[in-house]
Short mmCIF file of C-alpha atoms and ligand atoms in Angstrom, two decimals:
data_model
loop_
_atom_site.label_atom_id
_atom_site.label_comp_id
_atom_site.label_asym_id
_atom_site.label_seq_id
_atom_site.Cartn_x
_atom_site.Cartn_y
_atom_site.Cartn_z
CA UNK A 23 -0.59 17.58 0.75
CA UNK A 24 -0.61 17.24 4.19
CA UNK A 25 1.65 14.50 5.71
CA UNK A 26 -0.48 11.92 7.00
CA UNK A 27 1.71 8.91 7.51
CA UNK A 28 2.36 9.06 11.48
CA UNK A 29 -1.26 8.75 12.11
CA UNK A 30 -1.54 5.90 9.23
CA UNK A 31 1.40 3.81 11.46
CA UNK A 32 -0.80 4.41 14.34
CA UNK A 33 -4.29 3.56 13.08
CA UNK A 34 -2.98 0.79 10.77
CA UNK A 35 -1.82 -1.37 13.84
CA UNK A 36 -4.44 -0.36 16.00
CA UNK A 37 -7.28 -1.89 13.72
CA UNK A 38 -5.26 -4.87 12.62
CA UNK A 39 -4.19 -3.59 8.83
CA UNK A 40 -0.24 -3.80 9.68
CA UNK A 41 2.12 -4.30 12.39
CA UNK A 42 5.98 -3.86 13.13
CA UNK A 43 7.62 -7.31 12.26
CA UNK A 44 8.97 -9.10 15.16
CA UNK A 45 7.34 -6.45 17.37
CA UNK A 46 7.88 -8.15 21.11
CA UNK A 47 11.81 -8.66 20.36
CA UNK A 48 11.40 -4.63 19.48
CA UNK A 49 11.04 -5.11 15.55
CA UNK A 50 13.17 -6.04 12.43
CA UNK A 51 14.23 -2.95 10.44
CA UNK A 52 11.87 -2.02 7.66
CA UNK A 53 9.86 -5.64 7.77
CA UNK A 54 6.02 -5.43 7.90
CA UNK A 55 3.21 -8.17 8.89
CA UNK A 56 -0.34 -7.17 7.15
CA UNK A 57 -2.95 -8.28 9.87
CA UNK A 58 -6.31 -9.45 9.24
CA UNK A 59 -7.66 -5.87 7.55
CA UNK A 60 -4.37 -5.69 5.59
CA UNK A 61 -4.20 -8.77 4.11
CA UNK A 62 -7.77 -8.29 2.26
CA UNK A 63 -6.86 -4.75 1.46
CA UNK A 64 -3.59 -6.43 -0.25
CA UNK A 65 -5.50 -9.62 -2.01
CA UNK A 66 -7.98 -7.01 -3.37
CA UNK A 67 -5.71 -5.16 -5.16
CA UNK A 68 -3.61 -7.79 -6.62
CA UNK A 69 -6.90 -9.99 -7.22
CA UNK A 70 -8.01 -6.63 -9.33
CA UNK A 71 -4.68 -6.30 -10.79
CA UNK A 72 -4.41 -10.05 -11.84
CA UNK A 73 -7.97 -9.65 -13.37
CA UNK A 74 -7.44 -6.71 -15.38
CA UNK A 75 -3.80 -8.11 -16.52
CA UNK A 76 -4.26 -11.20 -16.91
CA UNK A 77 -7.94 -13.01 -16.50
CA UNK A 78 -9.90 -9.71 -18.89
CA UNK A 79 -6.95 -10.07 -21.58
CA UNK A 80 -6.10 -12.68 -23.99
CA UNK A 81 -2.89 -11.65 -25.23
CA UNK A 82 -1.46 -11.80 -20.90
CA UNK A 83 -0.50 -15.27 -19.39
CA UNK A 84 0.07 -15.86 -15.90
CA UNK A 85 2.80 -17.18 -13.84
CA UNK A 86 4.40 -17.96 -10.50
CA UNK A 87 8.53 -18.78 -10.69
CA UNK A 88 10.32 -19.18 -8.04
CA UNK A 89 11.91 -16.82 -5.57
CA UNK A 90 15.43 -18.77 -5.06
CA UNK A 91 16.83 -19.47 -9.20
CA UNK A 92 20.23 -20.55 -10.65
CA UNK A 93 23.29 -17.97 -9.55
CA UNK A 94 24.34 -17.29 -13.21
CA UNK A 95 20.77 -15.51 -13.62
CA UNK A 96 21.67 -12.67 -11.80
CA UNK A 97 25.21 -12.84 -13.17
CA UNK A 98 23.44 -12.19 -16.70
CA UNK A 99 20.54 -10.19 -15.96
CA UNK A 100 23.50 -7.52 -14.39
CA UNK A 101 22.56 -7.70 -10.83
CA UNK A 102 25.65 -9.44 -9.48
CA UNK A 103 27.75 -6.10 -10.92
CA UNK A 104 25.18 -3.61 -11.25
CA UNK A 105 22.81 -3.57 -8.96
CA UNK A 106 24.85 -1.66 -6.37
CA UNK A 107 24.53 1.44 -4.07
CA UNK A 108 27.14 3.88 -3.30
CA UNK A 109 27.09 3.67 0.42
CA UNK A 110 29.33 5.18 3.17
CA UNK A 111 29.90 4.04 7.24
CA UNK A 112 30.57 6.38 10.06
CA UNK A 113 33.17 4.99 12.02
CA UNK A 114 31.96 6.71 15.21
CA UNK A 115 27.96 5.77 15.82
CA UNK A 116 28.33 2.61 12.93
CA UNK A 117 24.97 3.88 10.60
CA UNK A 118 25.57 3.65 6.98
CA UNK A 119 24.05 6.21 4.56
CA UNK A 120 23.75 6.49 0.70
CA UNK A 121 26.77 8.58 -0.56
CA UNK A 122 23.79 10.85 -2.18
CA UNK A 123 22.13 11.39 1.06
CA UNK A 124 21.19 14.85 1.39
CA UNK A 125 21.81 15.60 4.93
CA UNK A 126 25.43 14.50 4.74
CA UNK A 127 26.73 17.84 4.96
CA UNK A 128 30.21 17.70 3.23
CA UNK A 129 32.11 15.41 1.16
CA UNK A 130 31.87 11.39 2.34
CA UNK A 131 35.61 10.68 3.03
CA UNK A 132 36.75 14.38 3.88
CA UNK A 133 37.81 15.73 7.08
CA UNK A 134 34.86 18.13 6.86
CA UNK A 135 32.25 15.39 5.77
CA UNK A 136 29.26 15.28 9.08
CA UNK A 137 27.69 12.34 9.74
CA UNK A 138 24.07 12.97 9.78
CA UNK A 139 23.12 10.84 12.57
CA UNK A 140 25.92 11.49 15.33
CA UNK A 141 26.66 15.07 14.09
CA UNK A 142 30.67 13.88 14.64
CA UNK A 143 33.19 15.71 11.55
CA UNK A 144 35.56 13.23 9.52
CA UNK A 145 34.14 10.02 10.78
CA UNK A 146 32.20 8.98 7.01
CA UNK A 147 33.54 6.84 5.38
CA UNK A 148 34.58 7.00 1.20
CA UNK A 149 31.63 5.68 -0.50
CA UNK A 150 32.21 1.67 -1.38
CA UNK A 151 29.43 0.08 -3.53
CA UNK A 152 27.10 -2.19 -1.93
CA UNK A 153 25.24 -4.86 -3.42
CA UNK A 154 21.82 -4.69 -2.66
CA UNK A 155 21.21 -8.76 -3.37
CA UNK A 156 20.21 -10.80 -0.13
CA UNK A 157 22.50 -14.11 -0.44
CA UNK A 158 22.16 -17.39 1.39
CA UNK A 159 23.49 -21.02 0.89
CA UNK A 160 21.63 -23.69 -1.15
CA UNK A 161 21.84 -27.07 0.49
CA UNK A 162 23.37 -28.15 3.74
CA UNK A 163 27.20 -26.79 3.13
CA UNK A 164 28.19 -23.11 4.00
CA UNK A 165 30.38 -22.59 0.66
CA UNK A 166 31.05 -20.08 -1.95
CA UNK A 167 29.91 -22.98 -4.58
CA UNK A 168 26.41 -22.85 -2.66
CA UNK A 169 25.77 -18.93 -2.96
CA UNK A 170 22.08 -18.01 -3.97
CA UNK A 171 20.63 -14.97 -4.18
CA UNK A 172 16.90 -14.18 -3.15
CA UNK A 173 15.16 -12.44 -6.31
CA UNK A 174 15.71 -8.24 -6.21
CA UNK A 175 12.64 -8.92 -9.07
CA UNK A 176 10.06 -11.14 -10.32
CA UNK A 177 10.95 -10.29 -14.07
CA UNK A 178 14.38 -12.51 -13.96
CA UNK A 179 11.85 -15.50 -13.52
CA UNK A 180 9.45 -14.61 -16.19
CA UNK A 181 12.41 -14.40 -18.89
CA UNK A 182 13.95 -17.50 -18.38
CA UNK A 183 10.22 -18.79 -18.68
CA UNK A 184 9.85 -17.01 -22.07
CA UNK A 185 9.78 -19.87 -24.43
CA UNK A 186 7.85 -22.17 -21.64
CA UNK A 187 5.02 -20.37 -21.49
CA UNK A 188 5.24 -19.25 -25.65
CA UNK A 189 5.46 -22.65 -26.33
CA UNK A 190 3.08 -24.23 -24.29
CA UNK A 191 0.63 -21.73 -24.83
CA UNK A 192 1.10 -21.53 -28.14
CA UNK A 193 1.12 -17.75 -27.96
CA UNK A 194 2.33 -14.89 -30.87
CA UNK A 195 3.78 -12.68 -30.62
CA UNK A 196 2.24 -9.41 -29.48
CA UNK A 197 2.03 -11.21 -25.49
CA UNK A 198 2.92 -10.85 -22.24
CA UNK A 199 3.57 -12.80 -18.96
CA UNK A 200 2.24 -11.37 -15.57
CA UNK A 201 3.32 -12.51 -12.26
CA UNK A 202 2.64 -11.48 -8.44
CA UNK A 203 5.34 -12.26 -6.23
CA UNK A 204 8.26 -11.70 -3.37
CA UNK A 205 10.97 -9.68 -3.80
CA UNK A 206 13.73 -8.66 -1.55
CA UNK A 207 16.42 -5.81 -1.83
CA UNK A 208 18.83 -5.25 0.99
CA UNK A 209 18.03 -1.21 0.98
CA UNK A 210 20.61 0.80 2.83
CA UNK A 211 18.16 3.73 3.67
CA UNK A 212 14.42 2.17 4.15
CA UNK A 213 11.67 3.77 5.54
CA UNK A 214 8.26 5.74 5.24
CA UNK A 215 6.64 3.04 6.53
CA UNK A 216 5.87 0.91 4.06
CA UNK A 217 6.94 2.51 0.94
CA UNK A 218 10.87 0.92 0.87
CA UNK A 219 11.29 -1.82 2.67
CA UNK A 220 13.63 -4.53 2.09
CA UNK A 221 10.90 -7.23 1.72
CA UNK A 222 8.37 -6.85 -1.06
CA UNK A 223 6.14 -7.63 -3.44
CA UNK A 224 6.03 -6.85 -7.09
CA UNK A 225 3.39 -7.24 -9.68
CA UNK A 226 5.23 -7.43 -13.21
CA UNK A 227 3.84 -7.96 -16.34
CA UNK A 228 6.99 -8.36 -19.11
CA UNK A 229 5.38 -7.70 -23.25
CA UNK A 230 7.06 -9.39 -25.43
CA UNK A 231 7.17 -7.43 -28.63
CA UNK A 232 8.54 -6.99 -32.36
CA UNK A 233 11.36 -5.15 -32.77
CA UNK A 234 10.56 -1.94 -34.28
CA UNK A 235 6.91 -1.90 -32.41
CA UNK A 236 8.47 -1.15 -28.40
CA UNK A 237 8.38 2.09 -28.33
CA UNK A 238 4.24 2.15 -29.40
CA UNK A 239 3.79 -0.48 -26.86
CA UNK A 240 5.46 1.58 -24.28
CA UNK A 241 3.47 4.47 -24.73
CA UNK A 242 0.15 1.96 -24.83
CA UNK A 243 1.31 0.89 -21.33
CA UNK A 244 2.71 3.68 -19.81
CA UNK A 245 -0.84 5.25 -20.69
CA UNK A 246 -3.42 1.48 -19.90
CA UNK A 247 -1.63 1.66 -16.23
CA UNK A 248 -1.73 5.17 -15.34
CA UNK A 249 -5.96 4.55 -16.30
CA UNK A 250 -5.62 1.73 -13.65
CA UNK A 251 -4.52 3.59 -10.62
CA UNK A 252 -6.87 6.38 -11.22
CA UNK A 253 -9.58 3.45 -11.51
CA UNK A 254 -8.52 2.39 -7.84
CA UNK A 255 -9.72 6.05 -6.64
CA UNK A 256 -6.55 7.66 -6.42
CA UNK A 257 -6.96 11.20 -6.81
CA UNK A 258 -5.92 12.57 -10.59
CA UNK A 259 -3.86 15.30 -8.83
CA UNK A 260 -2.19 12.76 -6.88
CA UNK A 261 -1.36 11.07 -9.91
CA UNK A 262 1.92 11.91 -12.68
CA UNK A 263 4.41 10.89 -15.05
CA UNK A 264 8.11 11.29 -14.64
CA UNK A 265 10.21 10.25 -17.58
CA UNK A 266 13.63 9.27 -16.94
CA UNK A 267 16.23 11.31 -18.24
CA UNK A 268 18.95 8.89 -20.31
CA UNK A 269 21.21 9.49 -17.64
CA UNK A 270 18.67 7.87 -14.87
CA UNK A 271 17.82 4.80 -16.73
CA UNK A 272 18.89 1.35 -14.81
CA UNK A 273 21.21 -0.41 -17.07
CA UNK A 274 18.33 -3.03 -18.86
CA UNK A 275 16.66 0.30 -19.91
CA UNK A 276 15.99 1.79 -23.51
CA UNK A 277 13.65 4.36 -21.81
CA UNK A 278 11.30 4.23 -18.41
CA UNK A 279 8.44 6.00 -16.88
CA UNK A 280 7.47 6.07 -13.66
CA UNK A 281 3.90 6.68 -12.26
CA UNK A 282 4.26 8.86 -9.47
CA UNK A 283 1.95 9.74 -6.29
CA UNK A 284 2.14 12.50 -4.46
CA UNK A 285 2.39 11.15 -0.76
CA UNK A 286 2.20 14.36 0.87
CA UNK A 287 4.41 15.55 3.75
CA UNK A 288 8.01 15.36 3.14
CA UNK A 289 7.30 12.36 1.08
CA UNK A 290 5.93 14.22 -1.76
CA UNK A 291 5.55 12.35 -5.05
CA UNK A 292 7.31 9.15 -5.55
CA UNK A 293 7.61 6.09 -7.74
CA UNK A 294 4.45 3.70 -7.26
CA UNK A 295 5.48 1.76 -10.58
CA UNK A 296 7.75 2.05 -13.43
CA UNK A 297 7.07 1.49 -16.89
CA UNK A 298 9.85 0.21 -18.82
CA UNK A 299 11.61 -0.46 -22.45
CA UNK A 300 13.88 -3.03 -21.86
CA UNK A 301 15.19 -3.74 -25.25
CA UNK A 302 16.08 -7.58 -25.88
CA UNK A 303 18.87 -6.91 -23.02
CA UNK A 304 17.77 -9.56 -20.77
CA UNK A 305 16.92 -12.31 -23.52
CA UNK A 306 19.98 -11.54 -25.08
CA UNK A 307 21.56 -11.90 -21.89
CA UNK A 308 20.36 -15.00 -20.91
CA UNK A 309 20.50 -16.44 -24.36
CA UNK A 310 24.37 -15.56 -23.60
CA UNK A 311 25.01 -16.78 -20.09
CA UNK A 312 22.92 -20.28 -20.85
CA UNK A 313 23.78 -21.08 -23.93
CA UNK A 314 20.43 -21.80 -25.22
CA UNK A 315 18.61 -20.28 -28.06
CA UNK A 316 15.62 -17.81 -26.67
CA UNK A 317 14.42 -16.83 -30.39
CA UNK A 318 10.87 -16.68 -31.22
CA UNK A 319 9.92 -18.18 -34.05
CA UNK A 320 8.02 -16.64 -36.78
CA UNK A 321 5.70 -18.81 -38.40
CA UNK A 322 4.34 -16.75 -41.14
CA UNK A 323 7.56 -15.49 -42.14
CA UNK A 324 10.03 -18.31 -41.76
CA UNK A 325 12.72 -15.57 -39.67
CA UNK A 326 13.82 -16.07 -35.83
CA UNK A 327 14.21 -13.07 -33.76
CA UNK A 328 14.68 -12.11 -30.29
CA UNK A 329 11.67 -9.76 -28.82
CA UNK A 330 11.88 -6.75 -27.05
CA UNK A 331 10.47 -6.37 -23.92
CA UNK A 332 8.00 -3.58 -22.52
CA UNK A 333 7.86 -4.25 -18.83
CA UNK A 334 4.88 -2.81 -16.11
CA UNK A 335 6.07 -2.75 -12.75
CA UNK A 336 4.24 -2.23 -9.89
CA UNK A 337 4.45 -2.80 -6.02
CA UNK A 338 1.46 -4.12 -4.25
CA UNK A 339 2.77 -2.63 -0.66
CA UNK A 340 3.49 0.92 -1.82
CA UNK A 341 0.25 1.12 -4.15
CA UNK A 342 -2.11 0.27 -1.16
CA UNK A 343 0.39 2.79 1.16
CA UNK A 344 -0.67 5.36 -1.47
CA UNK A 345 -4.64 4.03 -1.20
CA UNK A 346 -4.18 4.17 2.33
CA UNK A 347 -2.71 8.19 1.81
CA UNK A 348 -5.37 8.88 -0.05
CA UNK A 349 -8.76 7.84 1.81
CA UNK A 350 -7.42 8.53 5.61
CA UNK A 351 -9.61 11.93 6.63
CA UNK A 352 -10.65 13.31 9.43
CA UNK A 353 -14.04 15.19 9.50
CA UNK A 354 -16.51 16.94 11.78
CA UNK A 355 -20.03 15.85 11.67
CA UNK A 356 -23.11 17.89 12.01
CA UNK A 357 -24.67 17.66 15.02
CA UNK A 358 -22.55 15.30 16.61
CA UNK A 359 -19.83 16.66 19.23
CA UNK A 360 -17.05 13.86 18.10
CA UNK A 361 -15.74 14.03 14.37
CA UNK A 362 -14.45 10.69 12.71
CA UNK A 363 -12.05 9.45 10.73
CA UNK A 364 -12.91 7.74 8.17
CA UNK A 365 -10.66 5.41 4.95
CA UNK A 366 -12.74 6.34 2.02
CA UNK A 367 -11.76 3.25 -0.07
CA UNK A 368 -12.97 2.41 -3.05
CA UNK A 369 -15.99 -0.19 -2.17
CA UNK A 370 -14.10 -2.99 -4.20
CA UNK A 371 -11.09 -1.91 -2.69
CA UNK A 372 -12.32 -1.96 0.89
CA UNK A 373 -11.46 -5.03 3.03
CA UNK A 374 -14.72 -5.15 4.60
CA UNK A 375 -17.64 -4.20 2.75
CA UNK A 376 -20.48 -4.11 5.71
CA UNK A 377 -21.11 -3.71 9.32
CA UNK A 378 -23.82 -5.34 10.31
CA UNK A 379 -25.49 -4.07 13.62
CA UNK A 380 -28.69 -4.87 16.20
CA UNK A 381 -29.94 -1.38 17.24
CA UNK A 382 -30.30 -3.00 20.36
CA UNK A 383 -29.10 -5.88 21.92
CA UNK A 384 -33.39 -7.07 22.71
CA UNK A 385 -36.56 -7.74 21.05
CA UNK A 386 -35.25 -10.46 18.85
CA UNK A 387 -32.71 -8.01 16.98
CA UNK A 388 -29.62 -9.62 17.92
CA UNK A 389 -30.75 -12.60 16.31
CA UNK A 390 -32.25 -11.34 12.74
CA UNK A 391 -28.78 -9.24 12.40
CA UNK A 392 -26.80 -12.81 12.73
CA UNK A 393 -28.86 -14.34 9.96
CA UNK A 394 -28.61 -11.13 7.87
CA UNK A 395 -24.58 -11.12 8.88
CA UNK A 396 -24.56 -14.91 8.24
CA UNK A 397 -26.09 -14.91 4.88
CA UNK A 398 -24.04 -11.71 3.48
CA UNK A 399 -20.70 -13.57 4.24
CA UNK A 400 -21.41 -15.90 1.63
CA UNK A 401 -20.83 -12.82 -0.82
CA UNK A 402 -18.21 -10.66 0.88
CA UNK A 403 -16.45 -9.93 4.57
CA UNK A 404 -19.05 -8.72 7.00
CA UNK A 405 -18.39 -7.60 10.50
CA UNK A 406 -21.32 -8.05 12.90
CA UNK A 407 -20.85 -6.19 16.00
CA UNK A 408 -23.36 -5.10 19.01
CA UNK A 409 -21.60 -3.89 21.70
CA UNK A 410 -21.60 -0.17 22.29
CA UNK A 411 -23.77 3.02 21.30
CA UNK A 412 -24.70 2.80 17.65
CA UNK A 413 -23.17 5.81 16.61
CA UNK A 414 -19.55 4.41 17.71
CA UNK A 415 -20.29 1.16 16.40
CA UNK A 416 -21.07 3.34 12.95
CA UNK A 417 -17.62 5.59 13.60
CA UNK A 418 -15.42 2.08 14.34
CA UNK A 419 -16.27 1.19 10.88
CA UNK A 420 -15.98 4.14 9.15
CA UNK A 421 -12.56 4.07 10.52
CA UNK A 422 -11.64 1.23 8.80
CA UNK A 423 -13.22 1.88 5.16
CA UNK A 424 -16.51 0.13 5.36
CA UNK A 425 -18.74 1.18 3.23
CA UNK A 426 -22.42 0.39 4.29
CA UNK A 427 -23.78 -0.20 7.25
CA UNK A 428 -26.60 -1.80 7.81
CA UNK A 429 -28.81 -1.87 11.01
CA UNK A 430 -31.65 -3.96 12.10
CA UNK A 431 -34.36 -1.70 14.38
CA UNK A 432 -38.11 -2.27 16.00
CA UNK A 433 -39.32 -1.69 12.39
CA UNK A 434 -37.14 -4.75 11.06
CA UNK A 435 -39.40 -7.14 12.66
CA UNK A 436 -42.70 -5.49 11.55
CA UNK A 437 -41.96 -5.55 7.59
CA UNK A 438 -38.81 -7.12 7.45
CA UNK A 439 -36.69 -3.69 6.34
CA UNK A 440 -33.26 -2.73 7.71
CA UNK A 441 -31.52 0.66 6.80
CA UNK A 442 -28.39 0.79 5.08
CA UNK A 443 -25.92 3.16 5.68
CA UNK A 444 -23.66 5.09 3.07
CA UNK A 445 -20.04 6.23 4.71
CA UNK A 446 -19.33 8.76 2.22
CA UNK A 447 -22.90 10.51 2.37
CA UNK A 448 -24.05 9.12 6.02
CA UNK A 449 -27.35 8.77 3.70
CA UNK A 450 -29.66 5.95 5.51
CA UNK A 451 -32.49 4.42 3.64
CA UNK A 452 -34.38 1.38 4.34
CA UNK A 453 -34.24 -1.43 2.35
CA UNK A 454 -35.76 -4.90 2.31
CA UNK A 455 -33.39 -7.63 4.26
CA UNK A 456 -33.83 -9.95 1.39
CA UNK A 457 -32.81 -7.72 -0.71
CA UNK A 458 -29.16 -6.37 0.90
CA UNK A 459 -27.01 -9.10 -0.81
CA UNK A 460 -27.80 -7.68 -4.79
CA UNK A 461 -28.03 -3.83 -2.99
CA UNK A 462 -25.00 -3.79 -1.73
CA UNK A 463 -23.20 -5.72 -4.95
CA UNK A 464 -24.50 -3.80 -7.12
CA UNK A 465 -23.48 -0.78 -5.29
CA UNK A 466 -20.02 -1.90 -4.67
CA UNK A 467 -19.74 -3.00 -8.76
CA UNK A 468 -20.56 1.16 -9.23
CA UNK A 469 -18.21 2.53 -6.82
N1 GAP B 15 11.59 -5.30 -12.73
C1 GAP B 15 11.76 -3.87 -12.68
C2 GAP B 15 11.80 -3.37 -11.31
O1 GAP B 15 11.95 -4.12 -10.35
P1 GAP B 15 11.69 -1.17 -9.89
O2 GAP B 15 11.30 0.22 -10.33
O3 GAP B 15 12.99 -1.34 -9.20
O4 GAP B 15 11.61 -2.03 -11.22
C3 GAP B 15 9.20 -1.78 -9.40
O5 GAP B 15 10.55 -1.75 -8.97
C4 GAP B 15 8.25 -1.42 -8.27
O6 GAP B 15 8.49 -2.28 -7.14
C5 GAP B 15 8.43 -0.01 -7.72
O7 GAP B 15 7.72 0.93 -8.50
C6 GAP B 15 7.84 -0.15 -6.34
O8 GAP B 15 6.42 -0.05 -6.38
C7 GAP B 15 8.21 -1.57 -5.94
N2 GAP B 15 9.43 -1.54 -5.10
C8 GAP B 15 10.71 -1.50 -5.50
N3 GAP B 15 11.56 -1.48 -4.45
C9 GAP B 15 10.76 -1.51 -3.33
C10 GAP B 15 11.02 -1.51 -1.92
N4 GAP B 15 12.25 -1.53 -1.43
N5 GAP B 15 9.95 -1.53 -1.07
C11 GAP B 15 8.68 -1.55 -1.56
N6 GAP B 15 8.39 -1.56 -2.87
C12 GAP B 15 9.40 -1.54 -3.75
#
């Protein structure tokens, strides 16, 4: 696949999907604002995630913990002592690798080792093992006593919720617990955009299960969320399994799969979400570290047991870099002496859904597209623009994803028609004003 990401960067800040964090101080490494586009390109595909996860399911509860919890969580869930890089320093230009870094030529620590960045021999460092957990202070005083951590996962707050939400909900057991949320991991080598950076966001869904039943359960997820990704319009050969070999899996893990996309470039496939078996290790855990009893009790047979738990996790930011990946091409068009590029989202997907245009700025057009602009924003995001030739007007919005366009001409007055445009097919047909709200929805709902 070819690699596509430099002119993402480009086109992504240019049309206001994302921008360089702290840009005019000249940017914070690996931090990324979503702009106006990018922000309903992200709420789309969480809003579709929540609704297939949680809102179409009965057996999924929602919920939103919060990012700063107790210190001792992360002492039991294994991230205070496991959650650690191997990472090594040059002592010449100061950049820090991974030990496993594969242009290190050499052994980290040897006279021979070469530092990747400064080319200098001897100057790496042995690798040391870095914690990956951002920490600040709780409270006014600057102490070791204060120490919190900033959540590496959403899944810590969901299992020390376990017994809230059971209980409250009065759920049995098959169930799970879905939340959206921030996470932060201070990642020694991000990059790619936004594919690792070292603020987040993760959308984790934990399934409480019987003993005995996980590994069914796994293979009912690992399958119901690969279905989901191809539903967003990523390409099946974009799309695969890797199962982690026993020596891979993190330390919570009984067995994992990740659902790769191929990125193109020197990219190439790569996690988008991980699937995992995590035993009762982090109930068990916590039930440890706090103290408290995390059992679920089972009614109809009198016994108390700890569930396992079958976790989905996804990231928002990585998913819609791989949507992104996938719809960005760049075509010629018949008859026409510029081609276009065009982001061939998925119509649900897409942040807006039409462009709404006067062919001429005269003969009452102008106005009649407002109203027609005016009264399709009650449904969706419209963009109503009529400045310029209509064929760039046409190309600006294929360029960011939108999917019809429709136009108002000297006919529109006469019978009250407009045409709509198709981006995929650059098919125009007419279509009765009054009738664009339920056109367009119901083409969007078949997309
Ligand atoms: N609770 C399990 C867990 O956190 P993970 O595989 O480390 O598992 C899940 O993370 C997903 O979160 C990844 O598949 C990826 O989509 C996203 N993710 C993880 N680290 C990330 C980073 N540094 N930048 C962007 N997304 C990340």
């Amino acid at each position: 696949m070819p690699d596509v990401l430099e002119s993402l960067v480009s086109l992504c800040k240019r049309r206001g999907f994302i921008f360089q964090s702290s840009e005019i101080y000249g940017g914070v490494g690996s931090v990324w604002d979503y702009g106006p586009l990018g922000i309903e390109l992200k709420r789309n595909l969480q809003d579709r995630w929540w609704k297939s996860m949680v809102r179409a399911r009965d057996d999924i509860e929602g919920l939103d913990s919060g990012i700063l919890m107790h210190p001792r969580v992360w002492e039991a869930s294994g991230h205070v002592g496991g959650f650690v890089d191997p990472l090594v320093d040059c002592k010449n230009c100061k950049r820090r690798f991974r030990a496993d870094e594969p242009t290190i030529k050499g052994t980290p620590g040897a006279p021979d080792a070469q530092c990747p960045s400064c080319g200098m021999k001897g100057t790496l460092s042995e690798p040391r093992q870095f914690n990956m957990m951002f920490k600040t202070f709780m409270g006014p005083v600057e102490e070791t006593a204060a120490v919190v951590y900033l959540r590496p996962e959403t899944a810590q707050g969901t299992y020390v919720n376990f017994l809230n939400v059971q209980q409250s909900m009065r759920k049995k057991i098959p169930f799970g617990i879905a939340q959206i949320g921030k996470a932060f991991r201070n990642e020694i080598t991000p990059g790619n955009f936004i594919f690792r950076t070292r603020e987040f966001e993760q959308m984790e869904m934990q399934f409480f299960v019987e003993p005995g039943t996980d590994m069914q359960w796994f293979d009912y997820w690992r399958e119901e969320r690969m279905l989901w990704h191809r539903g967003l319009g990523l390409r099946e050969d974009r799309l695969r399994f890797y199962d982690q070999r026993k020596d891979e899996l993190a330390h919570y893990a009984r067995a994992a799969s990740d659902i790769q996309f191929d990125f193109g470039g020197s990219l190439g496939f790569a996690e988008i979400e991980g699937v995992h078996n995590r035993g009762d290790f982090d109930l068990a855990r916590h039930q440890e570290f706090s103290g408290k009893k995390l059992e679920y009790f089972d009614q109809p047979n009198n016994r108390r047991f700890l569930p396992f738990v079958v976790e989905t996790a996804v990231g928002p930011n990585r998913t819609l870099l791989a949507l992104l990946v996938s719809a960005y091409r760049e075509e010629i068009v018949e008859g026409e002496a510029e081609g276009r590029t065009v982001l061939g989202f998925h119509p649900a997907l897409a942040p807006v859904k039409a462009g709404v245009f006067p062919l001429v700025k005269k003969d009452g057009m102008p106005e009649m597209a407002e109203k027609i602009a005016a009264d399709l924003r009650k449904q969706f995001p419209v963009f109503y623009d009529e400045s310029g030739a209509i064929g760039r007007r046409y190309r600006r919005q294929d360029e960011i994803g939108t999917p019809y366009c429709v136009t108002v001409d000297g006919q529109s007055s006469v019978d009250g028609t407009v045409t709509i445009r198709d981006r995929d097919t650059l098919a125009q047909e007419r279509v009765a004003a009054e009738r664009l709200g339920e056109v367009i929805a119901a083409r969007i709902a078949a997309g």
